Short mmCIF file of C-alpha atoms in Angstrom, two decimals:
data_model
loop_
_atom_site.label_atom_id
_atom_site.label_comp_id
_atom_site.label_asym_id
_atom_site.label_seq_id
_atom_site.Cartn_x
_atom_site.Cartn_y
_atom_site.Cartn_z
CA UNK A 161 201.32 206.98 -135.41
CA UNK A 162 198.74 205.00 -137.63
CA UNK A 163 198.00 206.88 -141.13
CA UNK A 164 194.60 205.85 -141.10
CA UNK A 165 194.10 208.66 -138.56
CA UNK A 166 192.98 212.11 -140.09
CA UNK A 167 195.50 214.99 -140.16
CA UNK A 168 193.83 217.11 -137.70
CA UNK A 169 194.12 214.06 -135.09
CA UNK A 170 197.79 213.73 -135.88
CA UNK A 171 198.72 217.07 -135.51
CA UNK A 172 196.92 217.25 -132.10
CA UNK A 173 199.23 214.35 -131.00
CA UNK A 174 202.23 216.36 -131.74
CA UNK A 175 200.77 219.16 -129.97
CA UNK A 176 200.15 216.99 -126.64
CA UNK A 177 203.26 215.19 -127.10
CA UNK A 178 205.17 217.01 -124.43
CA UNK A 179 202.46 216.21 -121.98
CA UNK A 180 201.88 212.90 -123.00
CA UNK A 181 205.48 211.87 -122.61
CA UNK A 182 205.27 212.29 -118.87
CA UNK A 183 204.36 208.68 -118.38
CA UNK A 184 206.85 207.42 -120.79
CA UNK A 185 209.43 209.57 -118.87
CA UNK A 186 208.13 207.99 -115.70
CA UNK A 187 208.47 204.48 -116.93
CA UNK A 188 212.07 204.94 -118.33
CA UNK A 189 212.92 206.36 -114.76
CA UNK A 190 211.57 203.22 -113.35
CA UNK A 191 214.00 201.24 -115.63
CA UNK A 192 216.92 203.44 -114.33
CA UNK A 193 217.58 205.35 -117.63
CA UNK A 194 219.37 208.47 -116.92
CA UNK A 195 217.53 211.62 -117.92
CA UNK A 196 219.30 214.91 -118.86
CA UNK A 197 217.63 218.28 -118.81
CA UNK A 198 218.60 220.92 -121.40
CA UNK A 199 217.59 224.45 -121.93
CA UNK A 200 219.24 225.32 -125.40
CA UNK A 201 219.64 224.58 -129.15
CA UNK A 202 223.43 224.83 -128.25
CA UNK A 203 223.34 221.44 -126.10
CA UNK A 204 225.24 218.77 -128.25
CA UNK A 205 222.62 215.90 -127.03
CA UNK A 206 224.62 213.52 -129.08
CA UNK A 207 226.91 212.99 -126.29
CA UNK A 208 224.22 212.28 -123.66
CA UNK A 209 222.38 209.98 -126.31
CA UNK A 210 225.87 208.29 -127.04
CA UNK A 211 225.53 206.76 -123.19
CA UNK A 212 221.96 205.87 -123.47
CA UNK A 213 220.66 208.97 -121.67
CA UNK A 214 217.19 210.34 -122.47
CA UNK A 215 217.46 214.05 -123.42
CA UNK A 216 214.54 216.39 -122.70
CA UNK A 217 213.97 220.29 -123.08
CA UNK A 218 213.33 222.33 -120.03
CA UNK A 219 212.62 225.84 -121.37
CA UNK A 220 209.24 226.47 -119.93
CA UNK A 221 206.78 228.89 -121.94
CA UNK A 222 204.00 229.49 -119.26
CA UNK A 223 203.30 232.34 -116.64
CA UNK A 224 202.13 229.74 -114.08
CA UNK A 225 205.32 229.68 -112.12
CA UNK A 226 206.51 233.08 -112.47
CA UNK A 227 205.09 234.65 -109.30
CA UNK A 228 207.11 231.91 -107.47
CA UNK A 229 210.12 232.30 -109.28
CA UNK A 230 209.81 236.43 -108.55
CA UNK A 231 210.48 235.48 -104.97
CA UNK A 232 214.05 234.83 -105.75
CA UNK A 233 214.58 236.57 -109.35
CA UNK A 234 213.97 240.16 -110.57
CA UNK A 235 210.51 240.86 -111.99
CA UNK A 236 212.12 242.61 -114.80
CA UNK A 237 213.97 239.56 -116.02
CA UNK A 238 213.24 237.64 -119.35
CA UNK A 239 210.04 235.49 -118.57
CA UNK A 240 211.69 232.54 -120.02
CA UNK A 241 214.34 232.46 -117.52
CA UNK A 242 211.49 232.94 -114.71
CA UNK A 243 209.45 230.33 -115.93
CA UNK A 244 212.05 227.74 -116.14
CA UNK A 245 213.36 228.56 -112.69
CA UNK A 246 209.69 228.68 -111.29
CA UNK A 247 209.04 225.07 -112.78
CA UNK A 248 212.09 223.58 -111.33
CA UNK A 249 211.53 225.08 -107.82
CA UNK A 250 207.86 223.96 -107.56
CA UNK A 251 208.57 220.73 -109.30
CA UNK A 252 205.31 221.30 -111.24
CA UNK A 253 207.25 219.84 -114.38
CA UNK A 254 207.93 216.34 -114.04
CA UNK A 255 210.85 216.77 -116.45
CA UNK A 256 212.69 219.04 -114.26
CA UNK A 257 211.97 216.40 -111.48
CA UNK A 258 213.21 213.41 -113.45
CA UNK A 259 216.45 215.11 -114.48
CA UNK A 260 219.47 213.48 -113.06
CA UNK A 261 221.52 216.31 -114.46
CA UNK A 262 220.55 219.59 -115.83
CA UNK A 263 222.94 221.24 -118.48
CA UNK A 264 223.05 224.84 -118.96
CA UNK A 265 224.89 227.06 -121.46
CA UNK A 266 226.21 230.69 -120.97
CA UNK A 267 223.91 231.91 -123.79
CA UNK A 268 222.66 234.99 -121.73
CA UNK A 269 223.47 236.74 -118.28
CA UNK A 270 220.20 236.19 -116.98
CA UNK A 271 220.30 232.25 -117.45
CA UNK A 272 223.83 231.70 -116.04
CA UNK A 273 223.04 233.69 -113.02
CA UNK A 274 219.89 231.72 -112.68
CA UNK A 275 221.62 228.57 -112.70
CA UNK A 276 223.56 229.43 -109.44
CA UNK A 277 220.23 229.28 -107.65
CA UNK A 278 218.88 226.46 -109.68
CA UNK A 279 221.88 224.40 -108.57
CA UNK A 280 220.87 224.59 -104.88
CA UNK A 281 218.05 221.83 -105.54
CA UNK A 282 219.14 220.25 -108.45
CA UNK A 283 222.47 218.95 -110.06
CA UNK A 284 223.23 221.58 -112.69
CA UNK A 285 226.32 221.61 -114.85
CA UNK A 286 227.29 224.69 -116.99
CA UNK A 287 228.86 224.55 -120.35
CA UNK A 288 230.92 227.56 -121.11
CA UNK A 289 229.65 228.61 -124.63
CA UNK A 290 231.78 231.39 -126.34
CA UNK A 291 230.08 234.48 -127.50
CA UNK A 292 231.79 234.51 -131.15
CA UNK A 293 232.46 231.99 -133.89
CA UNK A 294 235.79 232.57 -134.20
CA UNK A 295 238.77 229.83 -134.20
CA UNK A 296 239.26 230.62 -130.74
CA UNK A 297 235.70 230.24 -129.81
CA UNK A 298 235.52 226.97 -131.82
CA UNK A 299 238.44 225.79 -129.62
CA UNK A 300 236.86 226.42 -126.43
CA UNK A 301 233.58 224.78 -127.48
CA UNK A 302 235.21 221.57 -128.57
CA UNK A 303 237.04 221.31 -125.31
CA UNK A 304 233.72 222.17 -123.45
CA UNK A 305 232.29 219.17 -125.44
CA UNK A 306 234.94 216.83 -124.30
CA UNK A 307 234.59 218.04 -120.59
CA UNK A 308 231.05 217.55 -120.90
CA UNK A 309 231.55 213.88 -122.04
CA UNK A 310 233.91 213.54 -119.00
CA UNK A 311 231.40 214.93 -116.60
CA UNK A 312 228.76 212.33 -118.01
CA UNK A 313 231.37 209.35 -117.50
CA UNK A 314 232.20 210.62 -113.95
CA UNK A 315 228.56 211.09 -112.53
CA UNK A 316 227.26 208.03 -114.18
CA UNK A 317 230.29 205.70 -114.21
CA UNK A 318 230.20 204.94 -117.98
CA UNK A 319 232.56 205.25 -120.83
CA UNK A 320 231.25 206.90 -123.80
CA UNK A 321 233.39 205.88 -126.94
CA UNK A 322 233.76 207.84 -130.26
CA UNK A 323 231.75 205.13 -131.96
CA UNK A 324 228.87 205.50 -129.86
CA UNK A 325 229.09 209.36 -130.50
CA UNK A 326 229.20 208.54 -134.15
CA UNK A 327 226.28 206.65 -134.07
CA UNK A 328 224.41 209.06 -131.77
CA UNK A 329 225.26 211.95 -134.50
CA UNK A 330 223.76 209.75 -137.33
CA UNK A 331 220.69 209.25 -135.67
CA UNK A 332 220.39 212.97 -134.83
CA UNK A 333 221.23 213.89 -138.30
CA UNK A 334 218.44 211.44 -139.70
CA UNK A 335 215.84 213.10 -137.55
CA UNK A 336 217.28 216.57 -138.78
CA UNK A 337 216.88 215.54 -142.25
CA UNK A 338 213.09 214.33 -141.51
CA UNK A 339 212.27 217.41 -139.80
CA UNK A 340 213.45 219.51 -142.70
CA UNK A 341 211.67 217.58 -145.18
CA UNK A 342 208.53 218.23 -143.04
CA UNK A 343 208.81 222.23 -142.93
CA UNK A 344 210.08 222.54 -146.26
CA UNK A 345 206.49 221.50 -147.40
CA UNK A 346 205.51 225.00 -146.46
CA UNK A 347 207.30 226.18 -149.29
CA UNK A 348 204.40 225.02 -151.32
CA UNK A 349 201.91 227.99 -152.14
CA UNK A 350 199.21 227.71 -151.05
CA UNK A 351 200.86 226.00 -147.79
CA UNK A 352 199.51 222.64 -147.09
CA UNK A 353 198.79 223.43 -143.25
CA UNK A 354 198.54 226.18 -141.00
CA UNK A 355 201.97 227.44 -139.28
CA UNK A 356 200.63 226.56 -135.79
CA UNK A 357 200.43 222.91 -136.75
CA UNK A 358 203.68 223.04 -138.31
CA UNK A 359 205.29 224.43 -135.35
CA UNK A 360 203.38 221.91 -132.79
CA UNK A 361 204.92 218.85 -134.91
CA UNK A 362 208.53 220.40 -134.77
CA UNK A 363 208.31 221.09 -131.02
CA UNK A 364 206.28 218.01 -130.20
CA UNK A 365 209.09 215.81 -132.01
CA UNK A 366 211.53 216.90 -129.24
CA UNK A 367 209.56 215.27 -126.59
CA UNK A 368 209.87 211.64 -128.38
CA UNK A 369 212.98 210.08 -126.67
CA UNK A 370 213.45 207.36 -129.38
CA UNK A 371 215.06 209.53 -132.05
CA UNK A 372 214.79 206.57 -134.84
CA UNK A 373 211.12 206.05 -134.44
CA UNK A 374 210.71 209.82 -134.25
CA UNK A 375 212.38 210.22 -137.73
CA UNK A 376 210.07 207.56 -139.07
CA UNK A 377 206.98 209.15 -137.68
CA UNK A 378 207.70 212.35 -139.32
CA UNK A 379 208.56 211.12 -142.67
CA UNK A 380 205.25 209.26 -142.63
CA UNK A 381 203.28 212.54 -141.70
CA UNK A 382 205.36 214.31 -144.41
CA UNK A 383 204.30 211.75 -146.87
CA UNK A 384 200.54 212.02 -145.96
CA UNK A 385 200.71 215.66 -146.06
CA UNK A 386 201.91 215.40 -149.77
CA UNK A 387 199.16 212.87 -150.64
CA UNK A 388 196.58 215.26 -149.29
CA UNK A 389 198.04 218.20 -150.90
CA UNK A 390 198.03 216.41 -154.46
CA UNK A 391 194.31 216.20 -153.71
CA UNK A 392 194.21 220.00 -153.59
CA UNK A 393 193.68 219.73 -149.63
CA UNK A 394 195.38 223.11 -149.02
CA UNK A 395 194.61 225.99 -146.85
CA UNK A 396 193.73 229.59 -148.29
CA UNK A 397 196.27 231.36 -150.21
CA UNK A 398 197.19 234.61 -148.01
CA UNK A 399 200.19 236.55 -147.39
CA UNK A 400 203.34 234.64 -146.13
CA UNK A 401 204.91 235.47 -143.12
CA UNK A 402 208.16 234.47 -141.41
CA UNK A 403 208.78 234.58 -137.73
CA UNK A 404 211.88 235.15 -136.18
CA UNK A 405 213.62 236.24 -132.93
CA UNK A 406 213.26 234.67 -129.33
CA UNK A 407 212.47 230.98 -128.63
CA UNK A 408 208.47 230.80 -128.59
CA UNK A 409 206.13 227.98 -127.76
CA UNK A 410 203.23 227.54 -125.28
CA UNK A 411 201.86 231.20 -124.13
CA UNK A 412 204.28 233.02 -126.60
CA UNK A 413 202.36 231.20 -129.46
CA UNK A 414 199.94 233.94 -129.04
CA UNK A 415 201.69 235.99 -131.69
CA UNK A 416 201.48 233.14 -134.15
CA UNK A 417 197.84 232.82 -133.52
CA UNK A 418 197.20 236.59 -133.83
CA UNK A 419 198.80 236.35 -137.33
CA UNK A 420 196.84 233.38 -138.61
CA UNK A 421 193.58 234.66 -137.21
CA UNK A 422 194.18 238.32 -138.82
CA UNK A 423 194.64 237.33 -142.40
CA UNK A 424 197.91 235.65 -143.04
CA UNK A 425 199.88 232.36 -142.92
CA UNK A 426 202.97 231.87 -140.94
CA UNK A 427 204.97 229.55 -143.37
CA UNK A 428 208.44 229.56 -141.87
CA UNK A 429 209.94 229.80 -138.19
CA UNK A 430 213.65 230.91 -138.29
CA UNK A 431 213.94 231.03 -134.58
CA UNK A 432 214.76 228.09 -132.05
CA UNK A 433 212.41 225.07 -132.18
CA UNK A 434 212.11 226.27 -136.07
CA UNK A 435 214.92 225.89 -138.88
CA UNK A 436 217.49 227.27 -136.68
CA UNK A 437 217.58 224.23 -134.71
CA UNK A 438 217.79 221.50 -137.42
CA UNK A 439 219.26 223.50 -140.64
CA UNK A 440 222.86 222.41 -140.19
CA UNK A 441 223.95 218.75 -139.86
CA UNK A 442 227.05 217.21 -138.21
CA UNK A 443 229.85 216.44 -140.73
CA UNK A 444 229.97 212.54 -140.37
CA UNK A 445 232.97 212.48 -142.55
CA UNK A 446 235.11 214.42 -140.24
CA UNK A 447 237.77 212.11 -138.46
CA UNK A 448 237.31 214.21 -135.34
CA UNK A 449 233.81 213.70 -133.92
CA UNK A 450 234.30 216.35 -131.28
CA UNK A 451 235.43 218.97 -134.07
CA UNK A 452 232.46 218.14 -136.16
CA UNK A 453 230.06 218.58 -133.27
CA UNK A 454 231.61 221.65 -132.18
CA UNK A 455 231.47 223.20 -135.74
CA UNK A 456 227.72 221.99 -136.23
CA UNK A 457 226.54 223.74 -132.82
CA UNK A 458 228.62 226.73 -132.96
CA UNK A 459 227.43 227.55 -136.36
CA UNK A 460 223.84 228.39 -134.88
CA UNK A 461 223.28 231.91 -135.55
CA UNK A 462 221.65 233.11 -132.08
CA UNK A 463 221.72 236.68 -130.88
CA UNK A 464 224.33 235.73 -128.05
CA UNK A 465 226.91 235.70 -130.79
CA UNK A 466 228.69 238.64 -131.92
CA UNK A 467 228.84 239.07 -134.67
CA UNK A 468 226.07 237.19 -135.77
CA UNK A 469 226.33 236.75 -139.55
CA UNK A 470 225.07 233.29 -139.68
CA UNK A 471 221.53 234.51 -138.92
CA UNK A 472 221.32 236.86 -141.59
CA UNK A 473 222.58 233.98 -143.84
CA UNK A 474 219.99 231.66 -142.77
CA UNK A 475 217.37 234.44 -142.62
CA UNK A 476 218.15 235.30 -146.34
CA UNK A 477 217.85 231.82 -147.67
CA UNK A 478 214.60 231.17 -145.94
CA UNK A 479 213.15 234.55 -147.02
CA UNK A 480 213.81 233.31 -150.63
CA UNK A 481 213.11 229.59 -150.29
CA UNK A 482 209.64 230.05 -148.87
CA UNK A 483 208.60 233.22 -150.65
CA UNK A 484 207.91 235.26 -147.82
CA UNK A 485 205.94 238.52 -148.16
CA UNK A 486 206.77 239.90 -144.55
CA UNK A 487 208.59 239.26 -141.45
CA UNK A 488 207.46 239.32 -137.98
CA UNK A 489 210.27 239.26 -134.99
CA UNK A 490 209.23 238.31 -131.63
CA UNK A 491 211.09 239.58 -128.61
CA UNK A 492 210.62 238.43 -125.20
CA UNK A 493 210.66 241.12 -122.42
CA UNK A 494 214.42 241.77 -121.11
CA UNK A 495 215.98 239.68 -123.60
CA UNK A 496 218.64 242.36 -124.69
CA UNK A 497 220.65 240.65 -127.21
CA UNK A 498 217.72 239.67 -129.39
CA UNK A 499 216.14 243.22 -128.63
CA UNK A 500 219.41 245.09 -129.52
CA UNK A 501 219.64 242.96 -132.79
CA UNK A 502 216.31 243.84 -134.29
CA UNK A 503 217.79 247.00 -135.52
CA UNK A 504 220.20 245.18 -137.77
CA UNK A 505 217.35 242.66 -138.61
CA UNK A 506 214.99 245.25 -139.67
CA UNK A 507 217.51 247.00 -141.70
CA UNK A 508 218.43 243.37 -143.40
CA UNK A 509 214.95 242.47 -144.03
CA UNK A 510 213.63 245.99 -145.59
CA UNK A 511 216.73 246.97 -147.16
CA UNK A 512 218.46 244.00 -148.30
CA UNK A 513 215.51 241.71 -148.98
CA UNK A 514 213.09 244.45 -149.71
CA UNK A 515 210.11 243.38 -147.81
CA UNK A 516 207.84 244.59 -144.74
CA UNK A 517 209.30 243.88 -141.09
CA UNK A 518 207.59 244.14 -137.72
CA UNK A 519 208.55 243.32 -134.32
CA UNK A 520 206.48 242.70 -131.20
CA UNK A 521 207.68 242.66 -127.47
CA UNK A 522 205.57 240.50 -125.36
CA UNK A 523 205.66 238.12 -122.25
CA UNK A 524 203.90 234.76 -121.56
CA UNK A 525 200.64 236.62 -119.92
CA UNK A 526 197.42 237.07 -121.89
CA UNK A 527 197.23 240.82 -121.17
CA UNK A 528 198.31 241.97 -124.58
CA UNK A 529 196.43 239.54 -126.74
CA UNK A 530 193.85 242.51 -127.96
CA UNK A 531 196.83 244.65 -128.69
CA UNK A 532 198.54 242.07 -130.82
CA UNK A 533 195.41 241.34 -132.75
CA UNK A 534 195.18 245.07 -133.47
CA UNK A 535 198.77 245.41 -134.66
CA UNK A 536 198.51 242.19 -136.74
CA UNK A 537 195.45 243.24 -138.60
CA UNK A 538 196.72 246.59 -139.45
CA UNK A 539 200.18 245.09 -140.63
CA UNK A 540 198.63 242.11 -142.43
CA UNK A 541 196.09 244.95 -144.25
CA UNK A 542 199.15 246.76 -145.37
CA UNK A 543 200.50 243.68 -147.27
#
């Protein structure tokens, strides 16, 4: 990334990174680089990176293939699950096609049953994610990480050493640090960029297969934005919104657009793809690297965990750090764990943190854009 480019051009490059990396993925496949497809933030990508494999996110955020998916799956299933299955079934996404192995975790009932059908036409490996962050849950997840390493060694005929895993963990930590430094720019008031641009950079960085180079590019972008901010190149001061809830990207970003087009700035994303995915580092000083990985990943505060205090801890910290005026929670239809958890999140935000809260339930269609704009305009006007 050349710094002579203007910021809009750089933001656009990150926004298009998923699509732009299709050719890079093809070239890597031509060189016999193994591809591992992953669905979730819980996926310990350091194990795959340690053997030199490329890791790519497979969750899809479009309704393009949902009609095809609904030939096999229930219509009242989560759109994220249906979209992911549909893109794999139709092979309309090169990343599904290129993946030598697809790895899923038992985060929700919809996904783990979908994996059964997915395994009929792709090689699928499922990691048994515990539903609590207890001591026993930690032991289970550590064993699952070791079992996954052994699966890769068996399938690809390689040996993955602890030294290689430590090196991969260090590289991943450096990328996480770079991303944190980037999104923490939004703690500035007024913010230096729109929330949509911030999210696209974070999401786009996951489709850069060279993690070291990705960290360097993000740090260069961070410095560029700091320089522009020093010249008072900011956006208009407006109410500051934190977005939480289900994973969002693609079509689901319509909620973020509705917020920013109706008088507010999204300055923080707590959900997957945002702060939640990079907040914690792997403890490189831990003599047991598998224990370090297990603790880092199982600490993630997803609604599939019960109880889920880590989500509240992160949420409260972000509300203070980013000087949040209100929280908007985005729930995908039929995502039961996040939907049930909205009661506790609303109570925490309004009573403990003392700021307004609103939840919206949506899917990947465009049918509710008018309603979203109306609701956001009313909510923001109240602020």
